[in-house]
Tab-separated table of N, CA and C in Angstrom:
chain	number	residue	atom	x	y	z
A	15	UNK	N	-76.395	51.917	92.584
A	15	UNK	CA	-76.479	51.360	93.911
A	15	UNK	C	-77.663	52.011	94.635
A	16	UNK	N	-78.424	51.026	94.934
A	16	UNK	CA	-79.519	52.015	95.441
A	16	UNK	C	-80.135	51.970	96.952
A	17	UNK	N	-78.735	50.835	97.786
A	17	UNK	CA	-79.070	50.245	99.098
A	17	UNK	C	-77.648	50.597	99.603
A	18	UNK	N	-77.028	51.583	99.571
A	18	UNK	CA	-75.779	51.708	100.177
A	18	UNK	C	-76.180	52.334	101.669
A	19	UNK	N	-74.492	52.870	101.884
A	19	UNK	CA	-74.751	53.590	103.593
A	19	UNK	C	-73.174	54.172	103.726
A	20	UNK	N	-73.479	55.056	104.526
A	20	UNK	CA	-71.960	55.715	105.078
A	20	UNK	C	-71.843	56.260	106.152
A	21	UNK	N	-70.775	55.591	106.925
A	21	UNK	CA	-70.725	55.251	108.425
A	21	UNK	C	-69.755	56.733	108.763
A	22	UNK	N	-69.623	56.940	109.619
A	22	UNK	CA	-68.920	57.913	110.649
A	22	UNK	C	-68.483	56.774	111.756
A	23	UNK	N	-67.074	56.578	110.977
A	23	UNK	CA	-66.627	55.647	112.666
A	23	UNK	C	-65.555	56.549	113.549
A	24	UNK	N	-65.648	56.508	114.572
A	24	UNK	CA	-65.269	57.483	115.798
A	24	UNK	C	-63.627	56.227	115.703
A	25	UNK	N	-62.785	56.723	116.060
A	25	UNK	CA	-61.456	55.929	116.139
A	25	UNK	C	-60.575	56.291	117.492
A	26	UNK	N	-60.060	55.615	118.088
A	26	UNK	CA	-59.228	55.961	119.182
A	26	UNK	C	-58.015	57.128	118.420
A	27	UNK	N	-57.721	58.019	118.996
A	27	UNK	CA	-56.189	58.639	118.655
A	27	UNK	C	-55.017	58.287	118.685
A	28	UNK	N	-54.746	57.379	119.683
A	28	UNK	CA	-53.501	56.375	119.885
A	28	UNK	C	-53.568	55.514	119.177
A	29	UNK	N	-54.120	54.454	119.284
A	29	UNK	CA	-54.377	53.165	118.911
A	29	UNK	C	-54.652	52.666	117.472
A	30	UNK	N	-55.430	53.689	117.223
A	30	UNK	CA	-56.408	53.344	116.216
A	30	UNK	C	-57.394	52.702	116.033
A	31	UNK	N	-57.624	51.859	117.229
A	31	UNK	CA	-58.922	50.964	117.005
A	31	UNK	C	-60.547	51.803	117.036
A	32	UNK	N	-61.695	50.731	116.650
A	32	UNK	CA	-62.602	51.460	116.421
A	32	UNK	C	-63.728	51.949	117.672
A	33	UNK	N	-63.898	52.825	118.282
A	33	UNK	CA	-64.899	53.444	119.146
A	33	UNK	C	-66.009	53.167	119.345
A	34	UNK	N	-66.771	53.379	118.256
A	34	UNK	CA	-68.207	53.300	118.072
A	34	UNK	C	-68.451	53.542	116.327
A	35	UNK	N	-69.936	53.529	116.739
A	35	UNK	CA	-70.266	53.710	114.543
A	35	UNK	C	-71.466	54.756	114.828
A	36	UNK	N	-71.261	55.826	113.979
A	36	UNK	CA	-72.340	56.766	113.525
A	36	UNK	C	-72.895	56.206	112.256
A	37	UNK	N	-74.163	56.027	112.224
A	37	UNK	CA	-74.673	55.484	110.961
A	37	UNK	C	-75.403	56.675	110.270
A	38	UNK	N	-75.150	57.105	109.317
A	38	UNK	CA	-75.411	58.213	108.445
A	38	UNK	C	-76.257	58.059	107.022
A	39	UNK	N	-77.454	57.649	106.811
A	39	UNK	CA	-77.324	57.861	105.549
A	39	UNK	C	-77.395	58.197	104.590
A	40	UNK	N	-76.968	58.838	103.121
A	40	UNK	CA	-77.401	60.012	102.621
A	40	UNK	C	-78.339	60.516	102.333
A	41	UNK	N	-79.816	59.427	102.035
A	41	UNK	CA	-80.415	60.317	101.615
A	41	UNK	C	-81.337	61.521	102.718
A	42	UNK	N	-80.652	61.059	104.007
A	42	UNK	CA	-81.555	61.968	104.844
A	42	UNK	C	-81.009	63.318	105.038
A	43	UNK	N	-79.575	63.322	104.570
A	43	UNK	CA	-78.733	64.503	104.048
A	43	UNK	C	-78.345	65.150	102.744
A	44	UNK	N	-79.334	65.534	102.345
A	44	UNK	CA	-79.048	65.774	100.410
A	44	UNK	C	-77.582	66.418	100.371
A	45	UNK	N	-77.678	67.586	101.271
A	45	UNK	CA	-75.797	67.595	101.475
A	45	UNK	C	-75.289	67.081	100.842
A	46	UNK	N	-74.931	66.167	101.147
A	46	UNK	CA	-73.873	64.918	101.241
A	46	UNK	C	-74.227	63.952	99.700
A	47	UNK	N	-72.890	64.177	99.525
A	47	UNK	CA	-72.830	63.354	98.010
A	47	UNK	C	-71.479	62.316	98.055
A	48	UNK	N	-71.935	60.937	97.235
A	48	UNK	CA	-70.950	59.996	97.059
A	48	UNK	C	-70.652	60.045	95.861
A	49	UNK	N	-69.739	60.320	95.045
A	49	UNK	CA	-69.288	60.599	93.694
A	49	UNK	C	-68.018	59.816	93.219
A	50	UNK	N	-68.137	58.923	92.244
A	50	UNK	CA	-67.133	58.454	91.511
A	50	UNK	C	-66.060	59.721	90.530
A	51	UNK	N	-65.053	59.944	90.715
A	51	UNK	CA	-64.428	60.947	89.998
A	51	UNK	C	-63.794	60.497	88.989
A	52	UNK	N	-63.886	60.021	87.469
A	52	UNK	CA	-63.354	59.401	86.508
A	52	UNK	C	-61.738	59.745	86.379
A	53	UNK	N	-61.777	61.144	86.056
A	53	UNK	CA	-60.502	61.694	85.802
A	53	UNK	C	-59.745	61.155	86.444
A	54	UNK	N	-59.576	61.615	88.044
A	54	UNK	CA	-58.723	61.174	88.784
A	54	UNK	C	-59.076	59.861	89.567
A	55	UNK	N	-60.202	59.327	89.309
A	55	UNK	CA	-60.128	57.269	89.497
A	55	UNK	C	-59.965	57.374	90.715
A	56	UNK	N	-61.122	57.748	91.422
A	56	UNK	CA	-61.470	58.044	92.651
A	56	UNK	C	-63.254	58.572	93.220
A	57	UNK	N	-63.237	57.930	94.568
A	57	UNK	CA	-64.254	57.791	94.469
A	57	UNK	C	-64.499	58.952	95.858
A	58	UNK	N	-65.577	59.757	95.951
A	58	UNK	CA	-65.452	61.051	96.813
A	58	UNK	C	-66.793	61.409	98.128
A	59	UNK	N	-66.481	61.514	98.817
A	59	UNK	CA	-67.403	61.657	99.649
A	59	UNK	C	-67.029	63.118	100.883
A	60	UNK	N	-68.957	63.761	100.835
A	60	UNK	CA	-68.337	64.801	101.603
A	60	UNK	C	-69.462	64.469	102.821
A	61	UNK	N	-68.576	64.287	103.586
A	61	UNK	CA	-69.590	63.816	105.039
A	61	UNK	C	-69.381	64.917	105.829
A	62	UNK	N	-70.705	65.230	106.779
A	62	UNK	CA	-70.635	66.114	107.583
A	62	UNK	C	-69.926	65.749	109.279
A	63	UNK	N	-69.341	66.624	109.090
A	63	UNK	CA	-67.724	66.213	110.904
A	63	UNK	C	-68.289	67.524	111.632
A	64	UNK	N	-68.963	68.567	111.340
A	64	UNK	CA	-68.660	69.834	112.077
A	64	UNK	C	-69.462	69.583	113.654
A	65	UNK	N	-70.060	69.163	113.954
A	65	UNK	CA	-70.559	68.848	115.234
A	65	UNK	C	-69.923	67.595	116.202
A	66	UNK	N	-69.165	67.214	115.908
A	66	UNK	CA	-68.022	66.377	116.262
A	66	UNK	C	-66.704	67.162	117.347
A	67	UNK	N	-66.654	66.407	118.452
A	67	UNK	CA	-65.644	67.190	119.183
A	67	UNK	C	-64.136	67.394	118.767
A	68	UNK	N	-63.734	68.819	118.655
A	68	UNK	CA	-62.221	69.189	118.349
A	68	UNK	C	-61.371	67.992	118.855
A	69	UNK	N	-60.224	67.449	118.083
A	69	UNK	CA	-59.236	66.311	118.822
A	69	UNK	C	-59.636	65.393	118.706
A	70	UNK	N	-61.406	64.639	118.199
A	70	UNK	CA	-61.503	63.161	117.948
A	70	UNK	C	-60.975	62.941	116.384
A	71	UNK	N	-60.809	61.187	116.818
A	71	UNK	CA	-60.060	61.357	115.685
A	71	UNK	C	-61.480	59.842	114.703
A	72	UNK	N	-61.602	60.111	113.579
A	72	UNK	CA	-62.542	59.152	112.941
A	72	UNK	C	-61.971	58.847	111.267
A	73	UNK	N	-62.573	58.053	110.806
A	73	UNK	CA	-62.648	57.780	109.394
A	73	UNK	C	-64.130	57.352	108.899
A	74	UNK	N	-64.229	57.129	107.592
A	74	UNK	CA	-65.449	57.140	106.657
A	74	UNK	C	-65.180	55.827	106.185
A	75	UNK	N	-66.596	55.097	106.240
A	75	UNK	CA	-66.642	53.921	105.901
A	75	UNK	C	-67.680	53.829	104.562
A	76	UNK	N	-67.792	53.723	103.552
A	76	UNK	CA	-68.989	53.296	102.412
A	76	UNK	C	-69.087	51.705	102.004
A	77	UNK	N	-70.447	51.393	102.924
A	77	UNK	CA	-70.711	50.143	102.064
A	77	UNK	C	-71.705	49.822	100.799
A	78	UNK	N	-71.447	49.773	99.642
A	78	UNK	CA	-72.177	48.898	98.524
A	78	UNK	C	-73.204	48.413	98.570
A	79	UNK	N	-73.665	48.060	98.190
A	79	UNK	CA	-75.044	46.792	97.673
A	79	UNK	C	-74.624	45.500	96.666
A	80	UNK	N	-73.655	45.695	96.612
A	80	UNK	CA	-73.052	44.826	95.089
A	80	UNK	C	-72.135	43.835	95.597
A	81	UNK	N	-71.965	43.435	97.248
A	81	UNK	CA	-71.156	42.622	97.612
A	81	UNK	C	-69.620	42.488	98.272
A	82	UNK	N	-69.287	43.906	97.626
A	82	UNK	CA	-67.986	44.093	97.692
A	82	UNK	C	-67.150	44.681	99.195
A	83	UNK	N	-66.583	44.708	99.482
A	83	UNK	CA	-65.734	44.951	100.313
A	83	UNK	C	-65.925	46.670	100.541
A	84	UNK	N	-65.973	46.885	101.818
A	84	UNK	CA	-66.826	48.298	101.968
A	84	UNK	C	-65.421	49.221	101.548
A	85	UNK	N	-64.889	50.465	101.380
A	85	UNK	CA	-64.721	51.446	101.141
A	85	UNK	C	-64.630	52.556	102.039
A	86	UNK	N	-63.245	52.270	103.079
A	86	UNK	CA	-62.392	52.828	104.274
A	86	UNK	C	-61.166	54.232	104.236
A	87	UNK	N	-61.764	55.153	104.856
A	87	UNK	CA	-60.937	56.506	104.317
A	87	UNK	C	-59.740	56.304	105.224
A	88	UNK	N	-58.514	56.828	104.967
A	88	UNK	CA	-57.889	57.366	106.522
A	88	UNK	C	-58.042	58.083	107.190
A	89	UNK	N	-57.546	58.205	108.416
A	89	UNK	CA	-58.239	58.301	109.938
A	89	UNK	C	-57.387	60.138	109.590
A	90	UNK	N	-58.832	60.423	110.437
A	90	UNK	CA	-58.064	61.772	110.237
A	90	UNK	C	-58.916	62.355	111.749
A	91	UNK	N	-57.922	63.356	112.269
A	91	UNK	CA	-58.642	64.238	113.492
A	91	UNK	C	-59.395	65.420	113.388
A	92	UNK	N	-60.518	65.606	113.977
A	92	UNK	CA	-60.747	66.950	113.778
A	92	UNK	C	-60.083	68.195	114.414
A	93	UNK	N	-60.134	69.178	113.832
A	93	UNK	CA	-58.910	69.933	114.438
A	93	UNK	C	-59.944	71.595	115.014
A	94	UNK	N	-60.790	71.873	114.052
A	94	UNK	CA	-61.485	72.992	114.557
A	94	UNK	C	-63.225	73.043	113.875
């Protein structure tokens, strides 16, 4: 895949609905790796949250190049 992207979406805490979109994409963060994990048949991403305010709450979005239906984490808060 050589046209992908991975979003930082900001999420309400109550609700769940979506906030806004951080558009991120890796290669401007070598950091940050998207990895298929065979063994466990899973696919892995380590996105950077640490500058993000304590108590918001977001999830990770990866979209493809290949058509498919993007690739939605659960919503998780930051805590510290």
């Amino acid at each position: 895949y050589s046209n992908w992207k991975l979003e930082r979406v900001k999420v309400s805490c109550t609700d769940f609905g979506d906030e806004g979109t951080t558009f991120e994409q890796i290669v401007e963060n070598p950091s940050q790796t998207f990895r298929y994990d065979q063994s466990a048949d899973q696919y892995i991403i380590n996105a950077n949250f640490k500058n993000e305010t304590v108590g918001t709450c977001w999830r990770a979005k990866v979209t493809l190049d290949d058509n498919s239906a993007p690739m939605v984490s659960p919503i998780f808060k930051i805590a510290k």
